[in-house]
PDB file of C-alpha atoms in Angstrom:
ATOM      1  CA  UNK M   1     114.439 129.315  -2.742  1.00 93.00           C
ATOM      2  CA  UNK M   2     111.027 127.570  -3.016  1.00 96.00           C
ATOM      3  CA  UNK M   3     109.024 128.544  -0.427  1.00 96.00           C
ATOM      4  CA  UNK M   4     106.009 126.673  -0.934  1.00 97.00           C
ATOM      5  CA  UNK M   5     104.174 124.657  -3.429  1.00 97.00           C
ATOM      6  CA  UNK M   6     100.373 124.538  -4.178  1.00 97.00           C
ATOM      7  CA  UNK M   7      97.919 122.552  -6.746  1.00 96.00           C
ATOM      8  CA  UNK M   8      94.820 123.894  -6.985  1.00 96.00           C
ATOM      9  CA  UNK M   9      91.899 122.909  -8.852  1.00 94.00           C
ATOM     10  CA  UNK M  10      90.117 125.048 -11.088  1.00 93.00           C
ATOM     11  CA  UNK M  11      87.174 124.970  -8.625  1.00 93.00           C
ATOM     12  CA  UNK M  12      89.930 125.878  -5.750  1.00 92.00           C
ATOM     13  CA  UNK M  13      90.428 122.968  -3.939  1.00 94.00           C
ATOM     14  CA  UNK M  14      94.068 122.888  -2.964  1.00 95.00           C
ATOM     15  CA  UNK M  15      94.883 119.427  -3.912  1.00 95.00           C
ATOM     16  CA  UNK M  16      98.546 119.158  -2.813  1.00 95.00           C
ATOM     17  CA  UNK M  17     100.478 121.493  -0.615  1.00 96.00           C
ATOM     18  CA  UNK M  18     104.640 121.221   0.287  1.00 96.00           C
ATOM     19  CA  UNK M  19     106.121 123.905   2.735  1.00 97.00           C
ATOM     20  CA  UNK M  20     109.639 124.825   2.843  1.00 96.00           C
ATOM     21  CA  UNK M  21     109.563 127.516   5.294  1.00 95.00           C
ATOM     22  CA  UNK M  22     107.785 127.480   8.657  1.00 95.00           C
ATOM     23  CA  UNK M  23     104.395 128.878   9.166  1.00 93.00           C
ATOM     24  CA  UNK M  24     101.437 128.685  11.433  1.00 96.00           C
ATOM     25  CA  UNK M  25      98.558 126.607  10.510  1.00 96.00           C
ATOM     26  CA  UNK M  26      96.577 129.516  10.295  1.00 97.00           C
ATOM     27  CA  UNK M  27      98.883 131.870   8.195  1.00 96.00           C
ATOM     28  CA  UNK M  28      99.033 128.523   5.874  1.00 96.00           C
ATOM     29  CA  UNK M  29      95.012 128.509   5.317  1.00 96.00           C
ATOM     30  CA  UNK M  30      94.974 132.710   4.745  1.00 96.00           C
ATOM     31  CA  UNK M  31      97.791 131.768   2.299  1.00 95.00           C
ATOM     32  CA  UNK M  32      96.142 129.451   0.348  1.00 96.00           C
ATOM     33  CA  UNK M  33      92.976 131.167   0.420  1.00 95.00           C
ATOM     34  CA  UNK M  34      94.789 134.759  -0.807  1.00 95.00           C
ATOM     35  CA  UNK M  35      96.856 133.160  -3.962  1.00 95.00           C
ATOM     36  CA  UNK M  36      93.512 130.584  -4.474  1.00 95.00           C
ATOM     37  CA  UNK M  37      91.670 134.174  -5.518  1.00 94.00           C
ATOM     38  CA  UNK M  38      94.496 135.417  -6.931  1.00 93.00           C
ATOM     39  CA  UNK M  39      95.659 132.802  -9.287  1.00 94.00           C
ATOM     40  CA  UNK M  40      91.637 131.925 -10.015  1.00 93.00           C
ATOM     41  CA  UNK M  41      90.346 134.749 -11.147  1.00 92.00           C
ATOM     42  CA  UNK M  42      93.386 136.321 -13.053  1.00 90.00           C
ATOM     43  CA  UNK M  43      92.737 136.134 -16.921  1.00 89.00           C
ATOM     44  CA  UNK M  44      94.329 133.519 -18.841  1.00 83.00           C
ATOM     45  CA  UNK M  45      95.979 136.272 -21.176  1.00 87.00           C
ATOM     46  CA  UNK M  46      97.821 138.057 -18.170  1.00 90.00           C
ATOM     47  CA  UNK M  47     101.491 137.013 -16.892  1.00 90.00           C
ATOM     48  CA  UNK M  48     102.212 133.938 -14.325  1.00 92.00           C
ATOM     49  CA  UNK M  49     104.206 135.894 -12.137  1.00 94.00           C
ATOM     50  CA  UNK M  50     102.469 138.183  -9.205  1.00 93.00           C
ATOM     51  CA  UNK M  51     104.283 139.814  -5.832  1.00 93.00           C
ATOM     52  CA  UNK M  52     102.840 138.460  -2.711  1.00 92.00           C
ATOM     53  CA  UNK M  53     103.576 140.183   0.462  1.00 91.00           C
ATOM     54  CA  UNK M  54     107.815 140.043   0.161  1.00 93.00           C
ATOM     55  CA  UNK M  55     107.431 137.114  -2.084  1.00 95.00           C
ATOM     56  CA  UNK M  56     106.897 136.098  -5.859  1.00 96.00           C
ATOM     57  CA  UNK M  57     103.858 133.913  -6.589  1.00 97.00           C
ATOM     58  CA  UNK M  58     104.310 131.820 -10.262  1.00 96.00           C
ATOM     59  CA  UNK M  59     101.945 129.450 -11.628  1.00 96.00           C
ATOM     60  CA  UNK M  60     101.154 127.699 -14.869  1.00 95.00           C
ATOM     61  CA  UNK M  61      97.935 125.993 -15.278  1.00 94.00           C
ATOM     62  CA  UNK M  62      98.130 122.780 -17.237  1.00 93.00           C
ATOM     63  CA  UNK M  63      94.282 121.383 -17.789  1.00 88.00           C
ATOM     64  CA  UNK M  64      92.230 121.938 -14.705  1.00 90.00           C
ATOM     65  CA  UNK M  65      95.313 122.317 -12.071  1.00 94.00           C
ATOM     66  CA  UNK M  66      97.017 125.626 -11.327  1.00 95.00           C
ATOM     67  CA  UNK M  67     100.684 124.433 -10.307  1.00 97.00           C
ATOM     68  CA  UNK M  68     101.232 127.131  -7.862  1.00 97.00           C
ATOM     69  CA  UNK M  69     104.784 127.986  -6.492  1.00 97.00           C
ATOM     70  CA  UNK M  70     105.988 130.720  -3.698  1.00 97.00           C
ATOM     71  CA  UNK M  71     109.518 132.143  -4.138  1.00 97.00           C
ATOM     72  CA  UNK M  72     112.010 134.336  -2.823  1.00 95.00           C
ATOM     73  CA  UNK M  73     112.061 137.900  -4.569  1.00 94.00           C
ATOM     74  CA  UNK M  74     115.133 137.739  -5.672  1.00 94.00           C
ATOM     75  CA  UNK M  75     114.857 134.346  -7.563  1.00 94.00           C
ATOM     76  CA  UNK M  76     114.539 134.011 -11.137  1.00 94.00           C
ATOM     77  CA  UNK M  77     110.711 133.565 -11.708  1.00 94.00           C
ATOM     78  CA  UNK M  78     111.933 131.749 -16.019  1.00 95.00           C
ATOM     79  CA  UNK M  79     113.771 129.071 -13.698  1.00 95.00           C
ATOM     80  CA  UNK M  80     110.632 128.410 -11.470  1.00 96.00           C
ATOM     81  CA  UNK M  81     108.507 128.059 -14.218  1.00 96.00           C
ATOM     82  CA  UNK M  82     110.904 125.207 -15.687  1.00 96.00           C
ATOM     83  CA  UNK M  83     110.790 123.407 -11.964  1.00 96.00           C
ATOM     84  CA  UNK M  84     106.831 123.527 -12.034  1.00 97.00           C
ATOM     85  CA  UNK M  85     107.573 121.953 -15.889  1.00 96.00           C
ATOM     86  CA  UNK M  86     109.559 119.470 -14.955  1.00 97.00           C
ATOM     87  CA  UNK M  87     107.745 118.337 -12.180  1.00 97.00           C
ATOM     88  CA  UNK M  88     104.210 118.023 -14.502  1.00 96.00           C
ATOM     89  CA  UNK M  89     106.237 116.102 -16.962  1.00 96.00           C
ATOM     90  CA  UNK M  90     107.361 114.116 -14.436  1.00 96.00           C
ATOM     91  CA  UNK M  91     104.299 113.629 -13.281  1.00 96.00           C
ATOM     92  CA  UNK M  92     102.619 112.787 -16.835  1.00 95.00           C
ATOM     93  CA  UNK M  93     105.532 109.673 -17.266  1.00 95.00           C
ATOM     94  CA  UNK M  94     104.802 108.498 -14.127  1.00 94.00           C
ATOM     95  CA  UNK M  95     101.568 108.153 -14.477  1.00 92.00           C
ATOM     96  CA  UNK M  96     100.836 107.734 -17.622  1.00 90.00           C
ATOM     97  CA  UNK M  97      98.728 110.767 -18.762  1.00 88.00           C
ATOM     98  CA  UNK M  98      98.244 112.432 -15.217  1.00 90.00           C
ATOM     99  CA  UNK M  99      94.977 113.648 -14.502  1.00 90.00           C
ATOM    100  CA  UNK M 100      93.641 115.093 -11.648  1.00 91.00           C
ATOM    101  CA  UNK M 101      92.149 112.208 -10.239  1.00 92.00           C
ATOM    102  CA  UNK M 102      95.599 110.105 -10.136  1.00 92.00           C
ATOM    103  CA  UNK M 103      96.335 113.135  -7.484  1.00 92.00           C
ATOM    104  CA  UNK M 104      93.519 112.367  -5.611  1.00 92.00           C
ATOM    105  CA  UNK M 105      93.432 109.147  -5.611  1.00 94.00           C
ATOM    106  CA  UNK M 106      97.462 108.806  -5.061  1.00 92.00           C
ATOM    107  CA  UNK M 107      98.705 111.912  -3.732  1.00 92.00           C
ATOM    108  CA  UNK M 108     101.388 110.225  -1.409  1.00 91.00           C
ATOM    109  CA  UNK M 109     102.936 108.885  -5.228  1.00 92.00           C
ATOM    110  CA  UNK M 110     102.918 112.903  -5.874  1.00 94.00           C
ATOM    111  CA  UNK M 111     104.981 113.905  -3.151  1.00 94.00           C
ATOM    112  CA  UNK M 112     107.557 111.470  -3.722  1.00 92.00           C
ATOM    113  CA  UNK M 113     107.710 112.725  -7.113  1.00 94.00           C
ATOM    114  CA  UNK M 114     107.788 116.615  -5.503  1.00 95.00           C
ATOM    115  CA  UNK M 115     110.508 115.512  -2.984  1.00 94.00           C
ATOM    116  CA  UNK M 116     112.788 113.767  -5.686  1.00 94.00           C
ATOM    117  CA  UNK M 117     112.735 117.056  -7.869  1.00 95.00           C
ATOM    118  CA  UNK M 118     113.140 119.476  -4.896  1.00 95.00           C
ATOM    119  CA  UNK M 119     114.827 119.639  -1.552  1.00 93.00           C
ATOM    120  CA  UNK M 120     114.584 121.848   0.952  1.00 92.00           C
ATOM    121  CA  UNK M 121     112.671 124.400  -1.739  1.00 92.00           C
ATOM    122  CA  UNK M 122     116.088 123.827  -3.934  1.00 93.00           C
ATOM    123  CA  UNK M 123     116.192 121.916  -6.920  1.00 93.00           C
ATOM    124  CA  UNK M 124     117.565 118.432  -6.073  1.00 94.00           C
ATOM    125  CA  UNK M 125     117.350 117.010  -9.637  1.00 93.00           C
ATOM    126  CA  UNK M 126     116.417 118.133 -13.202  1.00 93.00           C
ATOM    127  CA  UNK M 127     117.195 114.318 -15.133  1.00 95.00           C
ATOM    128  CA  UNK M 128     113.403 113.051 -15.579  1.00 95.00           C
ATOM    129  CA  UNK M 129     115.178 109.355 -16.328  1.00 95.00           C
ATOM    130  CA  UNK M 130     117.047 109.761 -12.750  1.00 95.00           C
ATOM    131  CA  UNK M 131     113.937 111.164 -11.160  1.00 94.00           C
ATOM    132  CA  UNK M 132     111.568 108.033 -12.583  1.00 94.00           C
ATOM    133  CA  UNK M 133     114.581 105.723 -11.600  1.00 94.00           C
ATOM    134  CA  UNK M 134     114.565 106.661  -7.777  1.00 93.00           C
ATOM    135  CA  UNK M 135     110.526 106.211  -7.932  1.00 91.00           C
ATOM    136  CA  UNK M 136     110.613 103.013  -9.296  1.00 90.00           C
ATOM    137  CA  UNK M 137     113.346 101.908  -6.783  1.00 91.00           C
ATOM    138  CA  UNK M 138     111.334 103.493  -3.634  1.00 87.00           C
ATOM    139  CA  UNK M 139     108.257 101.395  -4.959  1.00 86.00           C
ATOM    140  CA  UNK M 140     109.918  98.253  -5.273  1.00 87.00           C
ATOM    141  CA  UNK M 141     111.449  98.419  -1.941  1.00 86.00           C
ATOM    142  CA  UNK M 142     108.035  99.200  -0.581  1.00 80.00           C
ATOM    143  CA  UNK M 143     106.750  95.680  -2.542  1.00 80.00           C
ATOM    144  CA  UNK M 144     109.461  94.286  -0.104  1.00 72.00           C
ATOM    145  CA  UNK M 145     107.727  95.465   3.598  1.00 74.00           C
ATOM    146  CA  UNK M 146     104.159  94.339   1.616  1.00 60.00           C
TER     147      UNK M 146
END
């Protein structure tokens, strides 16, 4: 299970955050802050995967985000690294050549993405064309309230 999901800019600003397990506000920010200077400073030539506490920490960094993601120890870290995939590629249909700026500027757009690829820290759904197809279909029902 997912436990949590980070972006983080090369710079360390944590750019989008999605918790699946329950923790303090607090024990969130020392989080962040510990696998910000891990992930950061760790040389591009050195693996994605790390232990954390009882936890694995896998990342992949894809231009100047680090897609960060918690898991369980027992999970398979090869499988994680296709859900952080997936949800970049997603992410580059949707909007058309992400950058980190469409993040910024529409990070709500991001966690719908994040929440139609995972549930609960499981994967929900791995069809990019049935992913996209929800989004669209969420957007044009909020055209309808507009």
């Amino acid at each position: 299970m997912i436990q949590f999901m980070l972006l983080i800019s090369r710079q360390g600003k944590l750019r989008l955050s999605k918790w699946y397990t329950p923790m303090s506000q607090k024990d969130r920010a020392k989080a962040v802050r510990d696998i910000c200077n891990m992930v950061i400073t760790r040389q591009a030539k050195k693996c994605n995967f790390l232990e954390w506490k009882d936890s694995k920490i896998i990342w992949k960094r894809y231009a100047s985000l680090y897609f960060v993601s918690c898991i369980d120890k027992n999970d398979n870290e090869l499988i994680n690294l296709e859900v952080i995939h997936l949800f970049v590629e997603v992410l580059d249909k949707y909007f058309s050549n992400v950058c980190e700026l469409d993040l910024i500027f529409n990070f709500h757009k991001a966690y719908y993405v994040l929440d139609e690829i995972l549930l609960n820290g499981e994967l929900q759904e791995t069809s990019k064309k049935q992913i996209l197809a929800s989004i669209q279909a969420q957007e044009k029902d909020m055209e309808g309230w507009a």
